[in-house]
JSON list of C-alpha atoms and ligand atoms in Angstrom, two decimals:
[
{"chain": "A", "resi": 934, "resn": "MET", "atom": "CA", "xyz": [-10.26, -17.87, 19.46]},
{"chain": "A", "resi": 935, "resn": "THR", "atom": "CA", "xyz": [-13.14, -16.78, 21.66]},
{"chain": "A", "resi": 936, "resn": "ALA", "atom": "CA", "xyz": [-16.57, -18.33, 21.23]},
{"chain": "A", "resi": 937, "resn": "ASN", "atom": "CA", "xyz": [-18.47, -15.13, 20.57]},
{"chain": "A", "resi": 938, "resn": "PRO", "atom": "CA", "xyz": [-22.18, -15.17, 20.11]},
{"chain": "A", "resi": 939, "resn": "LEU", "atom": "CA", "xyz": [-22.83, -13.87, 16.61]},
{"chain": "A", "resi": 940, "resn": "PRO", "atom": "CA", "xyz": [-25.13, -10.85, 16.65]},
{"chain": "A", "resi": 941, "resn": "GLU", "atom": "CA", "xyz": [-27.13, -10.48, 13.47]},
{"chain": "A", "resi": 942, "resn": "ASN", "atom": "CA", "xyz": [-25.64, -7.12, 12.62]},
{"chain": "A", "resi": 943, "resn": "ARG", "atom": "CA", "xyz": [-22.15, -8.52, 12.04]},
{"chain": "A", "resi": 944, "resn": "ALA", "atom": "CA", "xyz": [-20.79, -8.61, 8.52]},
{"chain": "A", "resi": 945, "resn": "PRO", "atom": "CA", "xyz": [-21.18, -12.04, 6.87]},
{"chain": "A", "resi": 946, "resn": "ALA", "atom": "CA", "xyz": [-17.49, -11.98, 5.90]},
{"chain": "A", "resi": 947, "resn": "ALA", "atom": "CA", "xyz": [-16.49, -11.49, 9.55]},
{"chain": "A", "resi": 948, "resn": "ILE", "atom": "CA", "xyz": [-18.65, -14.42, 10.63]},
{"chain": "A", "resi": 949, "resn": "ARG", "atom": "CA", "xyz": [-17.27, -16.64, 7.84]},
{"chain": "A", "resi": 950, "resn": "THR", "atom": "CA", "xyz": [-13.70, -15.67, 8.72]},
{"chain": "A", "resi": 951, "resn": "GLU", "atom": "CA", "xyz": [-14.23, -16.45, 12.37]},
{"chain": "A", "resi": 952, "resn": "ALA", "atom": "CA", "xyz": [-15.77, -19.83, 11.52]},
{"chain": "A", "resi": 953, "resn": "LEU", "atom": "CA", "xyz": [-12.88, -20.66, 9.20]},
{"chain": "A", "resi": 954, "resn": "GLU", "atom": "CA", "xyz": [-10.32, -19.67, 11.83]},
{"chain": "A", "resi": 955, "resn": "ALA", "atom": "CA", "xyz": [-12.14, -21.83, 14.40]},
{"chain": "A", "resi": 956, "resn": "ILE", "atom": "CA", "xyz": [-12.05, -24.88, 12.13]},
{"chain": "A", "resi": 957, "resn": "LEU", "atom": "CA", "xyz": [-8.40, -24.41, 11.14]},
{"chain": "A", "resi": 958, "resn": "THR", "atom": "CA", "xyz": [-7.45, -23.95, 14.79]},
{"chain": "A", "resi": 959, "resn": "GLU", "atom": "CA", "xyz": [-9.43, -27.02, 15.85]},
{"chain": "A", "resi": 960, "resn": "LYS", "atom": "CA", "xyz": [-7.65, -29.10, 13.21]},
{"chain": "A", "resi": 961, "resn": "GLY", "atom": "CA", "xyz": [-4.31, -27.75, 14.40]},
{"chain": "A", "resi": 962, "resn": "LEU", "atom": "CA", "xyz": [-3.52, -26.18, 11.04]},
{"chain": "A", "resi": 963, "resn": "VAL", "atom": "CA", "xyz": [-3.08, -22.69, 12.41]},
{"chain": "A", "resi": 964, "resn": "ASN", "atom": "CA", "xyz": [-2.34, -21.20, 15.76]},
{"chain": "A", "resi": 965, "resn": "ALA", "atom": "CA", "xyz": [-4.91, -18.55, 16.72]},
{"chain": "A", "resi": 966, "resn": "GLY", "atom": "CA", "xyz": [-2.43, -16.65, 18.85]},
{"chain": "A", "resi": 967, "resn": "GLY", "atom": "CA", "xyz": [-0.07, -16.52, 15.88]},
{"chain": "A", "resi": 968, "resn": "ILE", "atom": "CA", "xyz": [-2.76, -15.04, 13.65]},
{"chain": "A", "resi": 969, "resn": "ASP", "atom": "CA", "xyz": [-3.68, -12.44, 16.26]},
{"chain": "A", "resi": 970, "resn": "GLY", "atom": "CA", "xyz": [-0.03, -11.56, 16.68]},
{"chain": "A", "resi": 971, "resn": "LEU", "atom": "CA", "xyz": [0.47, -11.16, 12.95]},
{"chain": "A", "resi": 972, "resn": "ILE", "atom": "CA", "xyz": [-2.61, -8.95, 12.57]},
{"chain": "A", "resi": 973, "resn": "ASN", "atom": "CA", "xyz": [-1.66, -6.90, 15.59]},
{"chain": "A", "resi": 974, "resn": "ARG", "atom": "CA", "xyz": [1.81, -6.35, 14.19]},
{"chain": "A", "resi": 975, "resn": "PHE", "atom": "CA", "xyz": [0.61, -5.09, 10.82]},
{"chain": "A", "resi": 976, "resn": "VAL", "atom": "CA", "xyz": [-2.26, -3.02, 12.25]},
{"chain": "A", "resi": 977, "resn": "ASN", "atom": "CA", "xyz": [-0.42, -1.40, 15.14]},
{"chain": "A", "resi": 978, "resn": "ASP", "atom": "CA", "xyz": [3.33, -1.67, 14.65]},
{"chain": "A", "resi": 979, "resn": "VAL", "atom": "CA", "xyz": [3.66, -1.30, 10.90]},
{"chain": "A", "resi": 980, "resn": "GLY", "atom": "CA", "xyz": [1.83, 1.54, 9.26]},
{"chain": "A", "resi": 981, "resn": "PRO", "atom": "CA", "xyz": [2.38, 3.83, 6.32]},
{"chain": "A", "resi": 982, "resn": "MET", "atom": "CA", "xyz": [5.33, 5.43, 8.16]},
{"chain": "A", "resi": 983, "resn": "ASN", "atom": "CA", "xyz": [7.68, 2.68, 6.97]},
{"chain": "A", "resi": 984, "resn": "GLY", "atom": "CA", "xyz": [6.84, 3.51, 3.38]},
{"chain": "A", "resi": 985, "resn": "ALA", "atom": "CA", "xyz": [7.12, 7.24, 4.08]},
{"chain": "A", "resi": 986, "resn": "ARG", "atom": "CA", "xyz": [10.68, 6.76, 5.38]},
{"chain": "A", "resi": 987, "resn": "VAL", "atom": "CA", "xyz": [11.59, 4.91, 2.20]},
{"chain": "A", "resi": 988, "resn": "VAL", "atom": "CA", "xyz": [10.16, 7.72, 0.04]},
{"chain": "A", "resi": 989, "resn": "ALA", "atom": "CA", "xyz": [11.96, 10.41, 2.04]},
{"chain": "A", "resi": 990, "resn": "LYS", "atom": "CA", "xyz": [15.28, 8.58, 1.70]},
{"chain": "A", "resi": 991, "resn": "ALA", "atom": "CA", "xyz": [14.75, 8.13, -2.03]},
{"chain": "A", "resi": 992, "resn": "TRP", "atom": "CA", "xyz": [14.16, 11.87, -2.37]},
{"chain": "A", "resi": 993, "resn": "ALA", "atom": "CA", "xyz": [17.20, 12.75, -0.27]},
{"chain": "A", "resi": 994, "resn": "ASP", "atom": "CA", "xyz": [19.68, 10.12, -1.44]},
{"chain": "A", "resi": 995, "resn": "PRO", "atom": "CA", "xyz": [20.01, 9.53, -5.21]},
{"chain": "A", "resi": 996, "resn": "GLU", "atom": "CA", "xyz": [22.09, 6.37, -4.74]},
{"chain": "A", "resi": 997, "resn": "PHE", "atom": "CA", "xyz": [19.43, 4.82, -2.52]},
{"chain": "A", "resi": 998, "resn": "LYS", "atom": "CA", "xyz": [16.80, 5.80, -5.07]},
{"chain": "A", "resi": 999, "resn": "GLU", "atom": "CA", "xyz": [18.75, 3.99, -7.78]},
{"chain": "A", "resi": 1000, "resn": "ARG", "atom": "CA", "xyz": [18.86, 0.83, -5.67]},
{"chain": "A", "resi": 1001, "resn": "LEU", "atom": "CA", "xyz": [15.17, 1.21, -4.83]},
{"chain": "A", "resi": 1002, "resn": "MET", "atom": "CA", "xyz": [14.16, 1.46, -8.46]},
{"chain": "A", "resi": 1003, "resn": "SER", "atom": "CA", "xyz": [16.30, -1.47, -9.57]},
{"chain": "A", "resi": 1004, "resn": "ASP", "atom": "CA", "xyz": [15.47, -3.88, -6.70]},
{"chain": "A", "resi": 1005, "resn": "GLY", "atom": "CA", "xyz": [12.72, -2.63, -4.40]},
{"chain": "A", "resi": 1006, "resn": "THR", "atom": "CA", "xyz": [12.74, -5.66, -2.12]},
{"chain": "A", "resi": 1007, "resn": "ALA", "atom": "CA", "xyz": [16.47, -5.46, -1.45]},
{"chain": "A", "resi": 1008, "resn": "ALA", "atom": "CA", "xyz": [16.44, -1.68, -0.97]},
{"chain": "A", "resi": 1009, "resn": "VAL", "atom": "CA", "xyz": [13.59, -1.66, 1.57]},
{"chain": "A", "resi": 1010, "resn": "GLY", "atom": "CA", "xyz": [15.37, -4.58, 3.23]},
{"chain": "A", "resi": 1011, "resn": "GLU", "atom": "CA", "xyz": [18.13, -2.09, 4.12]},
{"chain": "A", "resi": 1012, "resn": "PHE", "atom": "CA", "xyz": [15.62, -0.62, 6.58]},
{"chain": "A", "resi": 1013, "resn": "GLY", "atom": "CA", "xyz": [14.74, -4.09, 7.85]},
{"chain": "A", "resi": 1014, "resn": "PHE", "atom": "CA", "xyz": [11.33, -3.90, 6.16]},
{"chain": "A", "resi": 1015, "resn": "SER", "atom": "CA", "xyz": [10.47, -7.43, 5.07]},
{"chain": "A", "resi": 1016, "resn": "GLY", "atom": "CA", "xyz": [8.08, -10.27, 5.84]},
{"chain": "A", "resi": 1017, "resn": "PRO", "atom": "CA", "xyz": [4.67, -11.41, 4.62]},
{"chain": "A", "resi": 1018, "resn": "GLN", "atom": "CA", "xyz": [3.48, -9.56, 1.50]},
{"chain": "A", "resi": 1019, "resn": "GLY", "atom": "CA", "xyz": [6.86, -7.87, 1.33]},
{"chain": "A", "resi": 1020, "resn": "GLU", "atom": "CA", "xyz": [8.38, -10.14, -1.28]},
{"chain": "A", "resi": 1021, "resn": "HIS", "atom": "CA", "xyz": [8.79, -8.75, -4.80]},
{"chain": "A", "resi": 1022, "resn": "ILE", "atom": "CA", "xyz": [8.32, -5.05, -4.09]},
{"chain": "A", "resi": 1023, "resn": "VAL", "atom": "CA", "xyz": [8.35, -3.10, -7.34]},
{"chain": "A", "resi": 1024, "resn": "VAL", "atom": "CA", "xyz": [8.65, 0.69, -7.12]},
{"chain": "A", "resi": 1025, "resn": "VAL", "atom": "CA", "xyz": [7.10, 2.88, -9.80]},
{"chain": "A", "resi": 1026, "resn": "GLU", "atom": "CA", "xyz": [8.03, 6.55, -9.92]},
{"chain": "A", "resi": 1027, "resn": "ASN", "atom": "CA", "xyz": [5.68, 9.44, -10.57]},
{"chain": "A", "resi": 1028, "resn": "SER", "atom": "CA", "xyz": [6.98, 12.13, -12.91]},
{"chain": "A", "resi": 1029, "resn": "ASP", "atom": "CA", "xyz": [5.80, 15.21, -14.77]},
{"chain": "A", "resi": 1030, "resn": "ASP", "atom": "CA", "xyz": [4.63, 12.90, -17.56]},
{"chain": "A", "resi": 1031, "resn": "THR", "atom": "CA", "xyz": [3.21, 9.92, -15.72]},
{"chain": "A", "resi": 1032, "resn": "HIS", "atom": "CA", "xyz": [1.08, 9.32, -12.66]},
{"chain": "A", "resi": 1033, "resn": "ASN", "atom": "CA", "xyz": [1.07, 5.78, -11.25]},
{"chain": "A", "resi": 1034, "resn": "VAL", "atom": "CA", "xyz": [-1.73, 4.16, -9.27]},
{"chain": "A", "resi": 1035, "resn": "VAL", "atom": "CA", "xyz": [-1.84, 0.70, -7.69]},
{"chain": "A", "resi": 1036, "resn": "VAL", "atom": "CA", "xyz": [-4.67, -1.78, -7.36]},
{"chain": "A", "resi": 1037, "resn": "CYS", "atom": "CA", "xyz": [-5.10, -5.51, -6.85]},
{"chain": "A", "resi": 1038, "resn": "THR", "atom": "CA", "xyz": [-7.91, -6.39, -9.23]},
{"chain": "A", "resi": 1039, "resn": "LEU", "atom": "CA", "xyz": [-8.08, -9.97, -7.95]},
{"chain": "A", "resi": 1040, "resn": "CYS", "atom": "CA", "xyz": [-8.09, -9.44, -4.18]},
{"chain": "A", "resi": 1041, "resn": "SER", "atom": "CA", "xyz": [-6.08, -7.05, -2.02]},
{"chain": "A", "resi": 1042, "resn": "CYS", "atom": "CA", "xyz": [-2.34, -7.66, -2.55]},
{"chain": "A", "resi": 1043, "resn": "TYR", "atom": "CA", "xyz": [-0.50, -4.81, -0.87]},
{"chain": "A", "resi": 1044, "resn": "PRO", "atom": "CA", "xyz": [3.04, -4.19, 0.44]},
{"chain": "A", "resi": 1045, "resn": "TRP", "atom": "CA", "xyz": [2.34, -4.86, 4.14]},
{"chain": "A", "resi": 1046, "resn": "PRO", "atom": "CA", "xyz": [5.86, -4.19, 5.51]},
{"chain": "A", "resi": 1047, "resn": "LEU", "atom": "CA", "xyz": [5.76, -0.71, 3.95]},
{"chain": "A", "resi": 1048, "resn": "LEU", "atom": "CA", "xyz": [2.15, 0.34, 4.36]},
{"chain": "A", "resi": 1049, "resn": "GLY", "atom": "CA", "xyz": [0.59, -1.91, 7.00]},
{"chain": "A", "resi": 1050, "resn": "LEU", "atom": "CA", "xyz": [-2.76, -3.47, 6.19]},
{"chain": "A", "resi": 1051, "resn": "PRO", "atom": "CA", "xyz": [-4.75, -2.15, 3.23]},
{"chain": "A", "resi": 1052, "resn": "PRO", "atom": "CA", "xyz": [-7.55, 0.35, 3.86]},
{"chain": "A", "resi": 1053, "resn": "ASN", "atom": "CA", "xyz": [-11.12, -0.72, 3.16]},
{"chain": "A", "resi": 1054, "resn": "TRP", "atom": "CA", "xyz": [-11.43, 1.30, -0.02]},
{"chain": "A", "resi": 1055, "resn": "TYR", "atom": "CA", "xyz": [-8.47, -0.60, -1.51]},
{"chain": "A", "resi": 1056, "resn": "LYS", "atom": "CA", "xyz": [-10.42, -3.86, -1.09]},
{"chain": "A", "resi": 1057, "resn": "ASP", "atom": "CA", "xyz": [-13.68, -2.39, -2.41]},
{"chain": "A", "resi": 1058, "resn": "PRO", "atom": "CA", "xyz": [-14.80, -4.06, -5.68]},
{"chain": "A", "resi": 1059, "resn": "ALA", "atom": "CA", "xyz": [-15.78, -0.61, -7.02]},
{"chain": "A", "resi": 1060, "resn": "TYR", "atom": "CA", "xyz": [-12.23, 0.71, -6.61]},
{"chain": "A", "resi": 1061, "resn": "ARG", "atom": "CA", "xyz": [-10.72, -2.46, -8.03]},
{"chain": "A", "resi": 1062, "resn": "SER", "atom": "CA", "xyz": [-12.75, -2.35, -11.23]},
{"chain": "A", "resi": 1063, "resn": "ARG", "atom": "CA", "xyz": [-13.14, 1.38, -11.80]},
{"chain": "A", "resi": 1064, "resn": "VAL", "atom": "CA", "xyz": [-9.49, 2.31, -11.34]},
{"chain": "A", "resi": 1065, "resn": "VAL", "atom": "CA", "xyz": [-8.74, 0.09, -14.33]},
{"chain": "A", "resi": 1066, "resn": "ARG", "atom": "CA", "xyz": [-11.67, 1.21, -16.48]},
{"chain": "A", "resi": 1067, "resn": "GLU", "atom": "CA", "xyz": [-11.75, 4.92, -15.73]},
{"chain": "A", "resi": 1068, "resn": "PRO", "atom": "CA", "xyz": [-8.76, 5.87, -13.57]},
{"chain": "A", "resi": 1069, "resn": "ARG", "atom": "CA", "xyz": [-8.88, 9.60, -14.27]},
{"chain": "A", "resi": 1070, "resn": "LYS", "atom": "CA", "xyz": [-12.54, 9.88, -13.34]},
{"chain": "A", "resi": 1071, "resn": "LEU", "atom": "CA", "xyz": [-12.18, 7.74, -10.22]},
{"chain": "A", "resi": 1072, "resn": "LEU", "atom": "CA", "xyz": [-9.08, 9.60, -9.01]},
{"chain": "A", "resi": 1073, "resn": "GLY", "atom": "CA", "xyz": [-10.97, 12.86, -9.52]},
{"chain": "A", "resi": 1074, "resn": "GLU", "atom": "CA", "xyz": [-13.78, 11.54, -7.33]},
{"chain": "A", "resi": 1075, "resn": "MET", "atom": "CA", "xyz": [-11.18, 10.59, -4.71]},
{"chain": "A", "resi": 1076, "resn": "GLY", "atom": "CA", "xyz": [-9.93, 14.17, -4.72]},
{"chain": "A", "resi": 1077, "resn": "LEU", "atom": "CA", "xyz": [-6.98, 13.89, -7.10]},
{"chain": "A", "resi": 1078, "resn": "ASP", "atom": "CA", "xyz": [-7.24, 15.75, -10.40]},
{"chain": "A", "resi": 1079, "resn": "VAL", "atom": "CA", "xyz": [-4.46, 14.45, -12.62]},
{"chain": "A", "resi": 1080, "resn": "ALA", "atom": "CA", "xyz": [-3.42, 17.05, -15.20]},
{"chain": "A", "resi": 1081, "resn": "PRO", "atom": "CA", "xyz": [-4.93, 16.15, -18.61]},
{"chain": "A", "resi": 1082, "resn": "GLU", "atom": "CA", "xyz": [-1.49, 16.09, -20.27]},
{"chain": "A", "resi": 1083, "resn": "LYS", "atom": "CA", "xyz": [-0.25, 13.48, -17.78]},
{"chain": "A", "resi": 1084, "resn": "ASP", "atom": "CA", "xyz": [-0.62, 9.77, -18.54]},
{"chain": "A", "resi": 1085, "resn": "ILE", "atom": "CA", "xyz": [-2.01, 7.51, -15.83]},
{"chain": "A", "resi": 1086, "resn": "THR", "atom": "CA", "xyz": [-0.52, 4.02, -15.49]},
{"chain": "A", "resi": 1087, "resn": "VAL", "atom": "CA", "xyz": [-2.44, 1.47, -13.42]},
{"chain": "A", "resi": 1088, "resn": "TRP", "atom": "CA", "xyz": [-0.40, -1.34, -11.82]},
{"chain": "A", "resi": 1089, "resn": "ASP", "atom": "CA", "xyz": [-2.12, -4.58, -10.85]},
{"chain": "A", "resi": 1090, "resn": "SER", "atom": "CA", "xyz": [-0.48, -5.99, -7.73]},
{"chain": "A", "resi": 1091, "resn": "SER", "atom": "CA", "xyz": [-0.40, -9.72, -7.18]},
{"chain": "A", "resi": 1092, "resn": "ALA", "atom": "CA", "xyz": [1.57, -12.37, -5.36]},
{"chain": "A", "resi": 1093, "resn": "GLU", "atom": "CA", "xyz": [4.23, -11.92, -8.09]},
{"chain": "A", "resi": 1094, "resn": "ASN", "atom": "CA", "xyz": [4.71, -8.17, -7.75]},
{"chain": "A", "resi": 1095, "resn": "ARG", "atom": "CA", "xyz": [3.57, -5.74, -5.10]},
{"chain": "A", "resi": 1096, "resn": "TYR", "atom": "CA", "xyz": [3.73, -2.24, -6.49]},
{"chain": "A", "resi": 1097, "resn": "PHE", "atom": "CA", "xyz": [4.63, 0.84, -4.48]},
{"chain": "A", "resi": 1098, "resn": "VAL", "atom": "CA", "xyz": [4.43, 4.40, -5.80]},
{"chain": "A", "resi": 1099, "resn": "LEU", "atom": "CA", "xyz": [7.34, 6.79, -5.34]},
{"chain": "A", "resi": 1100, "resn": "PRO", "atom": "CA", "xyz": [5.51, 10.13, -5.33]},
{"chain": "A", "resi": 1101, "resn": "GLN", "atom": "CA", "xyz": [7.00, 13.36, -6.67]},
{"chain": "A", "resi": 1102, "resn": "ARG", "atom": "CA", "xyz": [8.80, 15.50, -4.13]},
{"chain": "A", "resi": 1103, "resn": "PRO", "atom": "CA", "xyz": [6.78, 18.69, -3.74]},
{"chain": "A", "resi": 1104, "resn": "ALA", "atom": "CA", "xyz": [8.36, 22.07, -4.52]},
{"chain": "A", "resi": 1105, "resn": "GLY", "atom": "CA", "xyz": [9.42, 24.14, -1.55]},
{"chain": "A", "resi": 1106, "resn": "THR", "atom": "CA", "xyz": [10.79, 21.19, 0.43]},
{"chain": "A", "resi": 1107, "resn": "GLU", "atom": "CA", "xyz": [14.47, 21.72, -0.43]},
{"chain": "A", "resi": 1108, "resn": "ASP", "atom": "CA", "xyz": [15.41, 22.62, 3.14]},
{"chain": "A", "resi": 1109, "resn": "LEU", "atom": "CA", "xyz": [13.62, 19.74, 4.86]},
{"chain": "A", "resi": 1110, "resn": "ASP", "atom": "CA", "xyz": [15.51, 16.79, 6.30]},
{"chain": "A", "resi": 1111, "resn": "GLU", "atom": "CA", "xyz": [14.45, 13.16, 5.83]},
{"chain": "A", "resi": 1112, "resn": "GLU", "atom": "CA", "xyz": [12.31, 13.08, 8.94]},
{"chain": "A", "resi": 1113, "resn": "GLN", "atom": "CA", "xyz": [10.45, 16.22, 7.95]},
{"chain": "A", "resi": 1114, "resn": "LEU", "atom": "CA", "xyz": [10.00, 14.90, 4.43]},
{"chain": "A", "resi": 1115, "resn": "ALA", "atom": "CA", "xyz": [8.66, 11.57, 5.70]},
{"chain": "A", "resi": 1116, "resn": "ALA", "atom": "CA", "xyz": [6.02, 13.41, 7.72]},
{"chain": "A", "resi": 1117, "resn": "LEU", "atom": "CA", "xyz": [4.55, 14.80, 4.49]},
{"chain": "A", "resi": 1118, "resn": "VAL", "atom": "CA", "xyz": [4.13, 11.42, 2.79]},
{"chain": "A", "resi": 1119, "resn": "THR", "atom": "CA", "xyz": [0.71, 9.78, 3.11]},
{"chain": "A", "resi": 1120, "resn": "ARG", "atom": "CA", "xyz": [-0.42, 6.21, 2.55]},
{"chain": "A", "resi": 1121, "resn": "GLU", "atom": "CA", "xyz": [-2.72, 7.46, -0.24]},
{"chain": "A", "resi": 1122, "resn": "ALA", "atom": "CA", "xyz": [0.25, 9.05, -2.05]},
{"chain": "A", "resi": 1123, "resn": "MET", "atom": "CA", "xyz": [2.15, 5.74, -1.95]},
{"chain": "A", "resi": 1124, "resn": "VAL", "atom": "CA", "xyz": [-0.80, 3.91, -3.51]},
{"chain": "A", "resi": 1125, "resn": "GLY", "atom": "CA", "xyz": [-1.20, 6.72, -6.05]},
{"chain": "A", "resi": 1126, "resn": "VAL", "atom": "CA", "xyz": [-4.65, 8.04, -5.19]},
{"chain": "A", "resi": 1127, "resn": "ALA", "atom": "CA", "xyz": [-3.15, 11.29, -3.88]},
{"chain": "A", "resi": 1128, "resn": "VAL", "atom": "CA", "xyz": [0.00, 13.37, -4.30]},
{"chain": "A", "resi": 1129, "resn": "VAL", "atom": "CA", "xyz": [2.30, 14.69, -1.60]},
{"chain": "A", "resi": 1130, "resn": "GLN", "atom": "CA", "xyz": [1.62, 18.27, -0.57]},
{"chain": "A", "resi": 1131, "resn": "ALA", "atom": "CA", "xyz": [4.26, 20.55, 0.95]},
{"chain": "B", "resi": 1425, "resn": "FE", "atom": "FE1", "xyz": [-4.47, -9.56, -4.28]}
]
């Protein structure tokens, strides 16, 4: 914890967070180095690529996909993906009939070991309320036009369940191997605000 001067242009939330961390550290309740290490790990070491590897394997290996759908936490554990915010992973599969999209209406619950830390838009109150109220319109504004005949299901992540979208495998990818498939899969597609393009 460095004693930074606080310039006036810093976000109030950043200043509050820093103050809280300082107090908790002073009282010996947390270890500042530990917090920095944790953040560093999820910002720099874990990113959406973990999730993309899981999606690619599910597309390529039907038996893995079956395990993934029945117990997401155990199946991603086969890759060694586990840890904070990785408990109770529930995978929801996009199909020709249904498009799935994930939100945390309460805060920003997110499957860290698969996707890293959530992007700012995921934490934005506008996203969190509008995706529930008018998902089709919001997704359209985010660049995803869901076909009118397709249902949209919105999943509210929490400490109980952290949802993860298994996107549809795009046509024309039959000859790709897992690594090539994984390279197509974006963070946005695994939250359900985009689809995977070949
Ligand atoms: Fe949350």
